[in-house]
Amino acid sequence: MVIIFVIGMPAFVVIACIWFVFYSVQIKDTVVRDDWYMDGKTLYQDVSRDKLAHDLDLNGKMMFEDNNQVSFYLNYPEQSLQDGKLLDGSALVYPDTLELSISHATDINKDREAVLQHQEGNLYTAHIELDPLPSKYYVQVSNQGNQNWRLREVGELPASTIEFHPLQSFDKN
């Protein structure tokens, strides 16, 4: 009994501690965002893109299909479709491409980016492979052209659809 309690237990604890130190060094947590400080500094610069999407009254609907195909429908307001002009007076043109960013809430390895290609009318498509386990994601569709806007939404993916609406924080009370 003395050998077990005096030598065995402390030896077991020392071996377990060495193993846990080795394990913790080998298995590192991923960084969610590398430039979190810069993201915080540029937060207020990015709000202008959200405000433009609100001012143009843009919205959209994204559909995820089983074959990893993503379809995005960019919807302009009815008045813009009739006039052929956006609410800011510029010509209504569907961009050739839109950028799609899907960011996992905690695991950077599950982040995905793609370019949505204009097909016809208001339809854009891309091919993107998502993780099959349901998780919280931040989804962003943006235009980098003359009209530099973005639509953002938070959703649990995989899902069949996500609806995008302009931020309501810009609505006048």
Coordinates of C-alpha atoms in Angstrom, one line a residue:
M1 CA 0.0 0.0 0.0
V2 CA 2.9 2.4 0.8
I3 CA 4.3 1.9 -2.7
I4 CA 0.9 2.7 -4.3
F5 CA 0.2 5.8 -2.3
V6 CA 3.7 7.2 -1.7
I7 CA 5.3 6.4 -5.1
G8 CA 2.4 5.5 -7.5
M9 CA 0.0 8.4 -6.9
P10 CA 2.6 11.2 -7.2
A11 CA 4.1 9.4 -10.3
F12 CA 0.7 9.2 -11.9
V13 CA 0.0 12.9 -11.2
V14 CA 3.4 13.9 -12.7
I15 CA 2.8 11.8 -15.8
A16 CA -0.7 13.2 -16.2
C17 CA 0.5 16.8 -15.9
I18 CA 3.2 16.2 -18.5
W19 CA 0.6 14.7 -20.8
F20 CA -1.8 17.7 -20.3
V21 CA 1.0 20.2 -21.0
F22 CA 2.0 18.4 -24.2
Y23 CA -1.7 18.1 -25.3
S24 CA -2.4 21.8 -24.6
V25 CA 0.7 22.9 -26.7
Q26 CA -0.2 20.6 -29.6
I27 CA -4.0 21.5 -29.8
K28 CA -4.3 25.3 -30.1
D29 CA -7.5 27.2 -30.2
T30 CA -8.1 29.0 -33.5
V31 CA -8.4 32.7 -33.7
V32 CA -11.8 33.8 -34.7
R33 CA -10.5 37.0 -36.4
D34 CA -6.8 37.8 -36.9
D35 CA -7.3 41.5 -37.1
W36 CA -9.9 42.0 -34.4
Y37 CA -8.4 45.3 -33.3
M38 CA -8.5 46.7 -36.9
D39 CA -12.1 45.4 -37.3
G40 CA -13.1 47.4 -34.2
K41 CA -11.3 50.5 -35.5
T42 CA -13.0 50.3 -38.9
L43 CA -16.5 49.5 -37.6
Y44 CA -17.7 53.0 -38.1
Q45 CA -16.3 53.3 -41.6
D46 CA -18.2 50.2 -42.6
V47 CA -21.6 51.5 -41.4
S48 CA -21.8 53.6 -44.6
R49 CA -22.2 50.5 -46.6
D50 CA -25.1 49.3 -44.5
K51 CA -26.7 52.8 -44.7
L52 CA -26.5 52.8 -48.5
A53 CA -28.3 49.4 -48.6
H54 CA -30.9 50.9 -46.3
D55 CA -31.2 54.1 -48.4
L56 CA -31.6 52.1 -51.6
D57 CA -34.1 49.8 -49.8
L58 CA -32.3 46.7 -50.9
N59 CA -33.3 43.2 -49.7
G60 CA -32.6 39.7 -50.8
K61 CA -33.3 36.1 -50.4
M62 CA -30.6 33.3 -50.3
M63 CA -31.5 29.7 -51.0
F64 CA -29.2 26.8 -50.2
E65 CA -29.6 23.7 -52.2
D66 CA -28.5 20.1 -51.5
N67 CA -25.8 20.1 -54.3
N68 CA -23.9 23.0 -52.6
Q69 CA -25.5 25.5 -54.9
V70 CA -26.3 28.9 -53.5
S71 CA -28.9 31.1 -55.2
F72 CA -29.3 34.8 -54.2
Y73 CA -32.1 37.0 -55.4
L74 CA -31.3 40.7 -55.1
N75 CA -34.5 42.7 -54.8
Y76 CA -34.8 46.4 -55.6
P77 CA -37.8 48.3 -54.5
E78 CA -40.8 48.3 -56.9
Q79 CA -40.4 52.0 -57.6
S80 CA -36.8 51.5 -58.8
L81 CA -37.9 48.7 -61.1
Q82 CA -40.6 50.8 -62.7
D83 CA -38.4 54.0 -63.1
G84 CA -35.2 52.2 -64.0
K85 CA -33.4 54.3 -61.3
L86 CA -32.3 53.6 -57.8
L87 CA -33.7 55.7 -55.0
D88 CA -30.5 57.8 -55.0
G89 CA -31.1 58.7 -58.7
S90 CA -28.5 56.5 -60.3
A91 CA -29.3 54.0 -63.0
L92 CA -30.6 50.6 -61.9
V93 CA -28.0 48.0 -62.9
Y94 CA -27.5 44.5 -61.6
P95 CA -23.8 44.1 -60.8
D96 CA -21.9 41.3 -62.6
T97 CA -20.7 39.8 -59.3
L98 CA -21.4 40.1 -55.6
E99 CA -19.2 38.9 -52.8
L100 CA -20.5 36.3 -50.4
S101 CA -18.9 35.9 -47.0
I102 CA -20.2 33.2 -44.5
S103 CA -18.4 33.4 -41.2
H104 CA -18.8 30.8 -38.4
A105 CA -19.4 32.3 -35.0
T106 CA -16.5 30.5 -33.3
D107 CA -14.4 28.4 -35.8
I108 CA -12.4 30.2 -38.5
N109 CA -11.9 26.9 -40.3
K110 CA -15.6 26.8 -41.1
D111 CA -15.6 30.3 -42.8
R112 CA -16.4 30.3 -46.5
E113 CA -16.2 33.0 -49.2
A114 CA -17.4 32.9 -52.7
V115 CA -18.3 35.2 -55.6
L116 CA -21.9 35.2 -56.7
Q117 CA -22.2 35.4 -60.5
H118 CA -25.1 37.2 -62.1
Q119 CA -27.2 34.8 -64.1
E120 CA -30.3 36.6 -65.2
G121 CA -32.7 39.2 -63.9
N122 CA -32.1 39.4 -60.1
L123 CA -30.6 35.9 -59.7
Y124 CA -27.0 35.3 -58.6
T125 CA -25.5 31.9 -58.0
A126 CA -22.3 30.4 -56.5
H127 CA -21.0 27.0 -55.5
I128 CA -20.1 26.7 -51.8
E129 CA -19.6 23.8 -49.4
L130 CA -20.8 24.3 -45.9
D131 CA -20.2 22.2 -42.8
P132 CA -23.2 19.9 -42.3
L133 CA -23.5 20.5 -38.5
P134 CA -26.0 23.2 -37.6
S135 CA -24.2 26.3 -36.2
K136 CA -24.6 30.0 -36.0
Y137 CA -23.1 31.9 -39.0
Y138 CA -22.8 35.5 -40.0
V139 CA -23.7 35.9 -43.7
Q140 CA -22.8 38.9 -45.7
V141 CA -23.6 39.8 -49.4
S142 CA -21.8 42.9 -50.7
N143 CA -21.2 44.9 -53.8
Q144 CA -17.8 46.4 -54.4
G145 CA -18.8 48.4 -57.5
N146 CA -19.9 52.0 -57.8
Q147 CA -22.7 51.3 -55.3
N148 CA -20.7 50.0 -52.4
W149 CA -23.4 48.4 -50.2
R150 CA -23.7 45.3 -48.1
L151 CA -26.5 43.2 -46.6
R152 CA -25.9 41.2 -43.5
E153 CA -27.8 38.6 -41.6
V154 CA -27.2 36.1 -38.8
G155 CA -28.6 32.6 -39.2
E156 CA -28.2 29.0 -38.3
L157 CA -26.8 27.0 -41.2
P158 CA -27.4 24.7 -42.9
A159 CA -30.8 26.1 -43.7
S160 CA -33.0 26.2 -46.8
T161 CA -33.3 30.1 -47.0
I162 CA -32.0 33.3 -45.4
E163 CA -33.8 36.6 -45.9
F164 CA -31.8 39.8 -46.0
H165 CA -33.3 43.1 -45.0
P166 CA -31.6 46.5 -44.5
L167 CA -30.7 47.4 -41.0
Q168 CA -33.6 49.0 -39.1
S169 CA -31.4 51.1 -37.0
F170 CA -31.3 53.7 -39.8
D171 CA -35.1 54.0 -39.8
K172 CA -36.3 57.4 -38.6
N173 CA -38.5 57.3 -35.6

